Short mmCIF file of C-alpha atoms and ligand atoms in Angstrom, two decimals:
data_model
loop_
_atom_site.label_atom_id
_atom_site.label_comp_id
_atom_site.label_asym_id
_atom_site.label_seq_id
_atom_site.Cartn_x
_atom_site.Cartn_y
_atom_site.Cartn_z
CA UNK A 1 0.00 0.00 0.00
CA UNK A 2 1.34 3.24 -1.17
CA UNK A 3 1.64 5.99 1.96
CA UNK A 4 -1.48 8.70 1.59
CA UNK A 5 0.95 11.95 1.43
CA UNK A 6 1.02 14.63 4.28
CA UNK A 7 0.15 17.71 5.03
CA UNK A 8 1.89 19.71 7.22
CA UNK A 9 0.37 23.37 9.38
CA UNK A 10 1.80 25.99 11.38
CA UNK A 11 -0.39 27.95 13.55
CA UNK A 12 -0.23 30.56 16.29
CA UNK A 13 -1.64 30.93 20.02
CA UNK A 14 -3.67 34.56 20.09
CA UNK A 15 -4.48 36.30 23.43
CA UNK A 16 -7.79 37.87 23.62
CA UNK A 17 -8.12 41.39 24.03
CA UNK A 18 -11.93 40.91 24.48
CA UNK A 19 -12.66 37.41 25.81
CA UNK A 20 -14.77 34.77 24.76
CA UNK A 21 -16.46 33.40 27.50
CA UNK A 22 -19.56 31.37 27.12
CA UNK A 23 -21.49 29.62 23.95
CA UNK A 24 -24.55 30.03 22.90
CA UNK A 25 -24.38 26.67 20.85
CA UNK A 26 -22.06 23.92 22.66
CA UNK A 27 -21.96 21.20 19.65
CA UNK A 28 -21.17 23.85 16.89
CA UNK A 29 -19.18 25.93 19.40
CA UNK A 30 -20.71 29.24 18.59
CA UNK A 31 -19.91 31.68 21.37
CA UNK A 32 -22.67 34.62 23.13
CA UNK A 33 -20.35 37.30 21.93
CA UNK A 34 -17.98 38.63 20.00
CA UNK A 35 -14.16 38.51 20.99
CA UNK A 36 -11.26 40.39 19.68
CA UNK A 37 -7.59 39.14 19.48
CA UNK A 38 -4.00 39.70 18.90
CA UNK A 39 -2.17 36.33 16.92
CA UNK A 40 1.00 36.44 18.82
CA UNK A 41 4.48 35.17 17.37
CA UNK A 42 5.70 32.52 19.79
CA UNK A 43 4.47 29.23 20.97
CA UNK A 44 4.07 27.73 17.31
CA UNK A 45 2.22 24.62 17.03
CA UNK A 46 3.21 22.15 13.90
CA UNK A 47 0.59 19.46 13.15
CA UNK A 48 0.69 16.89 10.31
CA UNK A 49 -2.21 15.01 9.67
CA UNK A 50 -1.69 11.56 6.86
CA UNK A 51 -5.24 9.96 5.53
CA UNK A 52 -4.55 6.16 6.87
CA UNK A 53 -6.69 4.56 3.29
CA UNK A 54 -7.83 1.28 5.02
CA UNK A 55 -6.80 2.28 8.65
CA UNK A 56 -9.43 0.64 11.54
CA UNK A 57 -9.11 4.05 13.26
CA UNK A 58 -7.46 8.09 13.79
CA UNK A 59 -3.81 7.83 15.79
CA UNK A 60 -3.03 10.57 17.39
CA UNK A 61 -0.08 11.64 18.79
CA UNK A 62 0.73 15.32 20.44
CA UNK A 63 4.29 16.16 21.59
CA UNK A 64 5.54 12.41 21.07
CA UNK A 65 2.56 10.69 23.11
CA UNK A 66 -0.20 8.94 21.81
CA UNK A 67 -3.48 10.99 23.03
CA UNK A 68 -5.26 10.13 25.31
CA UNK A 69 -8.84 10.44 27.42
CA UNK A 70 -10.40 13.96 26.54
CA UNK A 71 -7.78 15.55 24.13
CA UNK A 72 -8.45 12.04 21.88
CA UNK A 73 -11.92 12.44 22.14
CA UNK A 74 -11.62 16.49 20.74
CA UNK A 75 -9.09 15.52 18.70
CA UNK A 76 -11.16 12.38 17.01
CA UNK A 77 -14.38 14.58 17.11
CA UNK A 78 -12.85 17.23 15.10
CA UNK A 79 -11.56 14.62 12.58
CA UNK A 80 -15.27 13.41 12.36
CA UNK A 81 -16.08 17.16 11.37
CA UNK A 82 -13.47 17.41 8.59
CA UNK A 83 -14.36 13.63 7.19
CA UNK A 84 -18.41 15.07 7.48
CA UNK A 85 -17.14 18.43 5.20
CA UNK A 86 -14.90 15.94 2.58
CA UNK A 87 -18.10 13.26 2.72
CA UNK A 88 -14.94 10.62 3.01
CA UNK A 89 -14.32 7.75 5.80
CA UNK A 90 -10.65 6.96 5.82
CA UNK A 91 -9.07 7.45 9.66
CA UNK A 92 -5.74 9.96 9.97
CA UNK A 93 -2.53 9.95 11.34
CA UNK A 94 -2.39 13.61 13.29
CA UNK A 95 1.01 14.24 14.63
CA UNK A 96 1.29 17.63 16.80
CA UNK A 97 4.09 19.85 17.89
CA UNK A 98 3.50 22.38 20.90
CA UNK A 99 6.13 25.08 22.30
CA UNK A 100 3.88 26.29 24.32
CA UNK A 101 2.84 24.40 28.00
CA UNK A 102 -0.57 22.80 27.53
CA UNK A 103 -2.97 23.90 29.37
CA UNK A 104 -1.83 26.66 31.25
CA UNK A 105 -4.07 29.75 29.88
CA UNK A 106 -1.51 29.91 26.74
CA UNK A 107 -4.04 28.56 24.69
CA UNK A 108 -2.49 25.85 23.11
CA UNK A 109 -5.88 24.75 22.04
CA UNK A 110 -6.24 27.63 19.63
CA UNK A 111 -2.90 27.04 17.82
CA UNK A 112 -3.51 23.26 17.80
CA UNK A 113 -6.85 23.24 16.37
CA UNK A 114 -6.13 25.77 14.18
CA UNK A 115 -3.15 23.95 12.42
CA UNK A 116 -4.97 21.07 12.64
CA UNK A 117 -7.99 22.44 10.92
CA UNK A 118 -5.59 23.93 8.00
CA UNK A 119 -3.54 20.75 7.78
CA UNK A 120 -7.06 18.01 7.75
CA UNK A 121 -8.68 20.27 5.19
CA UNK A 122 -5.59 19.89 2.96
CA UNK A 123 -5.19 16.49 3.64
CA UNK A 124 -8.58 15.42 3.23
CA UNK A 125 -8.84 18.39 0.12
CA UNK A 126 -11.30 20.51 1.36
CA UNK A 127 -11.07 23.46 -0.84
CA UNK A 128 -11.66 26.57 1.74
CA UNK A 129 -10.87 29.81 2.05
CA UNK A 130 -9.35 31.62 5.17
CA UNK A 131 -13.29 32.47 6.40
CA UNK A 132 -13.93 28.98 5.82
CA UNK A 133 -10.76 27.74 7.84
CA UNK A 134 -11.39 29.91 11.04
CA UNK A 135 -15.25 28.46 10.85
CA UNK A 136 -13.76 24.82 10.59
CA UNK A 137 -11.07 25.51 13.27
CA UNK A 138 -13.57 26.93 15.44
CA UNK A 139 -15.61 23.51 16.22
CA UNK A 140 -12.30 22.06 17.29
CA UNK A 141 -11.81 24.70 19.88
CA UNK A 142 -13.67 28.51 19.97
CA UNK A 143 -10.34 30.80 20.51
CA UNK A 144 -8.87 28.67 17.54
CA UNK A 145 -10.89 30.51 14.80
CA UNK A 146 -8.93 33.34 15.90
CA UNK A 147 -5.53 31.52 15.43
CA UNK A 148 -6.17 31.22 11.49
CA UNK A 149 -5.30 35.11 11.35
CA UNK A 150 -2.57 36.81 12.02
CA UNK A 151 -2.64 40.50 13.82
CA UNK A 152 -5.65 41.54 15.58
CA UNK A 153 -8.39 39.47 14.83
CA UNK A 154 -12.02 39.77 15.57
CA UNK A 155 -14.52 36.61 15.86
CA UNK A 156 -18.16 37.24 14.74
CA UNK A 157 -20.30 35.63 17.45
CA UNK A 158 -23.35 35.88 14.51
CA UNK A 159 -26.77 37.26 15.03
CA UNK A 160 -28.80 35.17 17.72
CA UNK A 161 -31.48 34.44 15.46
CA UNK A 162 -29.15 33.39 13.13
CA UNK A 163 -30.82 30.86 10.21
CA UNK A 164 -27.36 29.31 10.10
CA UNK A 165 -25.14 29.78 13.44
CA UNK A 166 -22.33 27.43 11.91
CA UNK A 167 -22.43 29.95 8.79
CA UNK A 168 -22.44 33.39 11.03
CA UNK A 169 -19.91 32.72 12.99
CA UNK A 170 -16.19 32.98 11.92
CA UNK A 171 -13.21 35.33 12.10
CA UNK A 172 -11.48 37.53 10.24
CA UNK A 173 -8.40 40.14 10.64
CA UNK A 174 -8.51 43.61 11.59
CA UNK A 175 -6.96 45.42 8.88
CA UNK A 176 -7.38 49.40 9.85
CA UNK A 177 -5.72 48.15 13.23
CA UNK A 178 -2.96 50.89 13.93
CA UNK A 179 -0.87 49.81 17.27
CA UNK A 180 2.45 47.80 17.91
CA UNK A 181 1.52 46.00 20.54
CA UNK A 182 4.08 43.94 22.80
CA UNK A 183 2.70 40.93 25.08
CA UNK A 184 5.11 40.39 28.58
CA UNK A 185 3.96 36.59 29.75
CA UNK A 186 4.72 36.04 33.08
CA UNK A 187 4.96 32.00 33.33
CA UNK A 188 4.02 31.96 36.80
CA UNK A 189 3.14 28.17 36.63
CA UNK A 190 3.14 25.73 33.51
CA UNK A 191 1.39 23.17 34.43
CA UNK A 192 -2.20 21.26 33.24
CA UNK A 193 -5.13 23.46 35.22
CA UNK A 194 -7.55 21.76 37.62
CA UNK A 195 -10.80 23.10 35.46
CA UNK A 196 -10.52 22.91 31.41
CA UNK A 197 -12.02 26.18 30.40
CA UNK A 198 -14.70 24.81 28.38
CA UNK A 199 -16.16 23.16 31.81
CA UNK A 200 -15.62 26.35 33.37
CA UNK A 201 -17.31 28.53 30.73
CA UNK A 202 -20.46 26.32 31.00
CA UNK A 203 -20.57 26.34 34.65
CA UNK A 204 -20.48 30.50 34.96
CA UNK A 205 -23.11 30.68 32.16
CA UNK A 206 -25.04 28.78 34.22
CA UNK A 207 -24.59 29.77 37.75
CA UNK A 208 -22.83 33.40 37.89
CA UNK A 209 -25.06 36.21 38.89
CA UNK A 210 -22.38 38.69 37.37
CA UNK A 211 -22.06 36.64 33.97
CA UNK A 212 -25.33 38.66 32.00
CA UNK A 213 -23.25 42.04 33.17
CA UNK A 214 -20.41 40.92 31.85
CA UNK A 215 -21.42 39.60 28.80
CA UNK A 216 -23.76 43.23 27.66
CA UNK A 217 -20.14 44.97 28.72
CA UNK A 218 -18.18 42.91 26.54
CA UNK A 219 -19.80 43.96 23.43
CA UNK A 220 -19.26 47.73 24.14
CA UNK A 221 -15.74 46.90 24.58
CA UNK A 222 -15.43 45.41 21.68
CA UNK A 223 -16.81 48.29 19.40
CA UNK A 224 -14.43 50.76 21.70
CA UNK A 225 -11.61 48.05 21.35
CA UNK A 226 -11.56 48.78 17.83
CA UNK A 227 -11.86 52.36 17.56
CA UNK A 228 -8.99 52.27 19.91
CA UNK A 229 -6.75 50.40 17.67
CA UNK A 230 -8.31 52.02 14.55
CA UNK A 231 -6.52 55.48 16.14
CA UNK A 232 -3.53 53.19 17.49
CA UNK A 233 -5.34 54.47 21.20
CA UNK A 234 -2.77 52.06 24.05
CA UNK A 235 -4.14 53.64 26.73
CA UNK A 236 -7.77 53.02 25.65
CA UNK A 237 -6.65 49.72 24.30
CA UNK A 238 -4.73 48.71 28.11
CA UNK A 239 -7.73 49.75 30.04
CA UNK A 240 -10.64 48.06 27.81
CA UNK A 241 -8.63 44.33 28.00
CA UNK A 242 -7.75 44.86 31.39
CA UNK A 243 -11.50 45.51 32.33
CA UNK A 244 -12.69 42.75 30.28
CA UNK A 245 -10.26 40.27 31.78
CA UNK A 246 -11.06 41.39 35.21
CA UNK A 247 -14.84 41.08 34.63
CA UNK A 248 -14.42 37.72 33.35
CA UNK A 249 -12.72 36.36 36.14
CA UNK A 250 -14.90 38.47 39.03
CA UNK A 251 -18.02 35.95 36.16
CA UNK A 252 -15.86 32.44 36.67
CA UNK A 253 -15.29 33.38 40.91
CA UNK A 254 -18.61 33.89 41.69
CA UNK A 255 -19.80 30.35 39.48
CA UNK A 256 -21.28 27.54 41.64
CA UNK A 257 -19.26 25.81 42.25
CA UNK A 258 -16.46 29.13 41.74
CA UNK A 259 -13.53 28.25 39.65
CA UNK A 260 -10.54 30.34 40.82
CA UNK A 261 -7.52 30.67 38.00
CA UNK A 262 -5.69 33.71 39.91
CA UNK A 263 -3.43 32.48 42.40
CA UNK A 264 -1.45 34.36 44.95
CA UNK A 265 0.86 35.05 42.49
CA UNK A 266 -1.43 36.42 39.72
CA UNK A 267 -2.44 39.14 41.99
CA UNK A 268 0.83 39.86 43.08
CA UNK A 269 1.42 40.56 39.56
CA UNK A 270 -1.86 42.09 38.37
CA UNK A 271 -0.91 44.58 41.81
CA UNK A 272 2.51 45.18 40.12
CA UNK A 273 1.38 46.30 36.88
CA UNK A 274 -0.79 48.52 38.64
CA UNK A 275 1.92 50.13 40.61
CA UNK A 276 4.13 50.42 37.27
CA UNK A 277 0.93 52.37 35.95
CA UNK A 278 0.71 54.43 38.40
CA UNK A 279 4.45 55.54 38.56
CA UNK A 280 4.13 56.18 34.84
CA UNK A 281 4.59 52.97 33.07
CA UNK A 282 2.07 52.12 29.64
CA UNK A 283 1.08 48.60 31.60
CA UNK A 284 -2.39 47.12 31.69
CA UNK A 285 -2.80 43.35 32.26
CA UNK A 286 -4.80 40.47 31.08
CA UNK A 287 -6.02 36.50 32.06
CA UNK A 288 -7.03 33.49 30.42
CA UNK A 289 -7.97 30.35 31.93
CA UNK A 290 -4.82 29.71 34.03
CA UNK A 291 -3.06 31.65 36.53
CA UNK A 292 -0.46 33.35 33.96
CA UNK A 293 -0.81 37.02 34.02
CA UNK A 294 0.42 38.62 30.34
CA UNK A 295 1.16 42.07 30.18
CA UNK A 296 0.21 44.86 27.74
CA UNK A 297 2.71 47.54 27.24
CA UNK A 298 5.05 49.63 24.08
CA UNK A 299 6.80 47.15 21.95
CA UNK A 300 9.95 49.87 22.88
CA UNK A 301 9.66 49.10 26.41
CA UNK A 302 8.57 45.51 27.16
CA UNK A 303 12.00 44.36 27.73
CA UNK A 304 12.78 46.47 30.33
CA UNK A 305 9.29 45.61 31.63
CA UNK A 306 9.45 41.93 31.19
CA UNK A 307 13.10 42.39 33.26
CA UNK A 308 11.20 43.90 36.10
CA UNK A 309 8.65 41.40 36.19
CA UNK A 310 10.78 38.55 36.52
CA UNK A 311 12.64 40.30 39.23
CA UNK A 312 9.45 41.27 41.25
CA UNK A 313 8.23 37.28 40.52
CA UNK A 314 11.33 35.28 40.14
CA UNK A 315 9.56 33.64 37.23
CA UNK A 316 10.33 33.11 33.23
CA UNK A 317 9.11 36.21 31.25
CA UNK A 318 8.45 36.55 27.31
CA UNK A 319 7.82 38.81 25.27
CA UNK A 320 5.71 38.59 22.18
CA UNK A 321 4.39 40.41 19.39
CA UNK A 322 1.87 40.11 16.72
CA UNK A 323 2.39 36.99 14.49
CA UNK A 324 1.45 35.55 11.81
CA UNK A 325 -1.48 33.65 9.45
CA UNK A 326 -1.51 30.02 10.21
CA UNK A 327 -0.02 28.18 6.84
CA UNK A 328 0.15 25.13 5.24
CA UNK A 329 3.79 24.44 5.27
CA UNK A 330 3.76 21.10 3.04
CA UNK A 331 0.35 19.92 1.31
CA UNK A 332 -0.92 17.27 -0.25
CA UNK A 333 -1.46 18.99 -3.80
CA UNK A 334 -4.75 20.21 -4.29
C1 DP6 B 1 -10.29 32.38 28.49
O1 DP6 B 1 -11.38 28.39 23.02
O2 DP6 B 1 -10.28 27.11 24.92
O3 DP6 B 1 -8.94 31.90 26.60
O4 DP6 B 1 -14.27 26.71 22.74
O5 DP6 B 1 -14.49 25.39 24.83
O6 DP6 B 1 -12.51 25.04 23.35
P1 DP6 B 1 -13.56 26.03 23.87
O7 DP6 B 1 -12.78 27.14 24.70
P2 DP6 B 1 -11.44 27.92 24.44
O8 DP6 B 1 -11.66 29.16 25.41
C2 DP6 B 1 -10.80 30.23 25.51
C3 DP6 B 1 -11.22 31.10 26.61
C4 DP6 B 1 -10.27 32.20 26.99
C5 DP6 B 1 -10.69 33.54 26.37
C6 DP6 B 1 -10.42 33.76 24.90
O9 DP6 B 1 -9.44 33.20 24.36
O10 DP6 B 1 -11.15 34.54 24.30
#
């Protein structure tokens, strides 16, 4: 038997500005709201994905393991999605590279699913374009339609009363966006988290008192958000995401039962870049679904910044910028 060729993706992790937090459809993963990102240019994750023609079943294997429990299952389930689109029934070989740690609020779900959406429609020759793509790469994970763009990115949530949710919902870049933006991560701890954020999403929907607040805020600050990059605005641009991210986690701590990300050492750095704000500093802050804190300042200044924050922490810092598109790095000819 001849080897089915392989394709090969590269995509990138992207930090929301305005977060997505909550779905209004879980199986098609269509959020409540629109979210706004920034592709960042570290963290790259590389998957190949290799049609197995007479194969019993998918293998999957991410950073050297064989999957496993709930990332096979996501993994598998996306597959099913791509073979559904390409009306074909052969199993695939998905092999997946991270940099970044899994699961600590780096989302290494939005680069993965994103490559991996790029890579199985190639491999399984789906003809889409990059609308198409984020749409696909969104029903692996939500944050991964973002990932398909480079830049600032913004994710349509789609009308409520949408005819088609799968159709109205999908990402695209920000062109008219005007700011160099630099990203300090503070890699306060690496490892997996106790709650996956999807459980945690559906379990502040449900419960939080403070979640319908939150949610009506969000899409004000995401119609500011881009009139503040539009003018290339970092002040108005610091203080929407750090408001946002704030509000989000005040939705997930006050959840039944609450889930609590921050750590002691989140808020001694969310306190920091306070401080650093108030002596002057361009800082604002921002969370995901872990306890890392990342930190929005000048691109001219975050490596002085990122030198103070590891001092202050004794922890790893980073710096990042805005990345890339997610690309098909070697295809199966289409
Ligand atoms: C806090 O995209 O990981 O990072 O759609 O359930 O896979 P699922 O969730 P996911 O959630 C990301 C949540 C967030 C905020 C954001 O990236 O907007």
């Amino acid at each position: 038997m001849r080897a089915a060729p392989t394709a090969t993706a590269v995509a990138h992790p992207n930090i929301a500005l305005v977060k997505y937090w909550g779905k209004r459809d879980e199986h098609l993963i269509v959020p409540l709201a629109d979210s706004l990102s920034l592709t960042l240019d570290v963290f790259p994750t590389t998957t190949s994905v290799q049609l197995l023609p007479g194969g019993a079943q998918d293998v999957i294997v991410v950073d050297g393991r064989p999957a496993t429990g709930e990332v096979l299952r996501r993994v598998t389930g996306f597959l099913d999605v791509l073979r559904a689109h390409a009306r074909r029934h052969e199993p695939a070989h998905v092999d997946t590279r991270n940099t970044v740690p899994v699961g600590a609020g780096l989302a290494s779900s939005a680069a993965g699913f994103a490559a991996l959406a790029l890579a199985g429609a190639r491999a399984y020759e789906i003809d889409r374009d990059p609308t198409e793509l984020s749409r696909l790469a969104r029903r692996g994970s939500g944050s991964a339609a973002r990932s398909v763009f480079g830049g600032f990115v913004l994710w349509h949530a789609g009308p409520p009363d949408a005819a088609d949710a799968d159709l109205a919902s999908y990402a695209e870049p920000l062109h008219d966006a005007r700011l160099d933006l630099a990203m300090v991560a503070v890699l306060l701890q690496t490892g997996p988290k106790s709650v996956s954020s999807r459980e945690a999403m559906r379990r502040t929907v449900a419960t939080s008192p403070l979640f319908p607040g939150w949610l009506a805020s969000s899409g004000a600050d995401v119609t500011a958000m881009r009139a503040a990059l539009a003018t290339g605005d970092l002040p108005a641009v610091g203080a929407i995401a750090e408001r946002n991210a704030l509000g989000m986690h005040a939705t997930m701590e006050t959840a039944i039962p609450p889930v609590t990300y921050r750590t002691h050492a989140s808020h001694h750095v969310l306190d920091h870049v306070r401080r650093m704000r108030e002596r002057g500093e361009q800082t604002w802050s921002t969370m995901d679904a872990g306890p890392n804190v990342k930190v929005l300042c000048p691109v001219s200044d975050a490596s002085r910044i990122a030198a103070e924050l590891g001092e202050v922490t004794g922890c790893r810092t980073l710096v990042a910028r805005s990345g890339p598109d997610a690309t098909v790095t070697t295809g199966v000819p289409t």
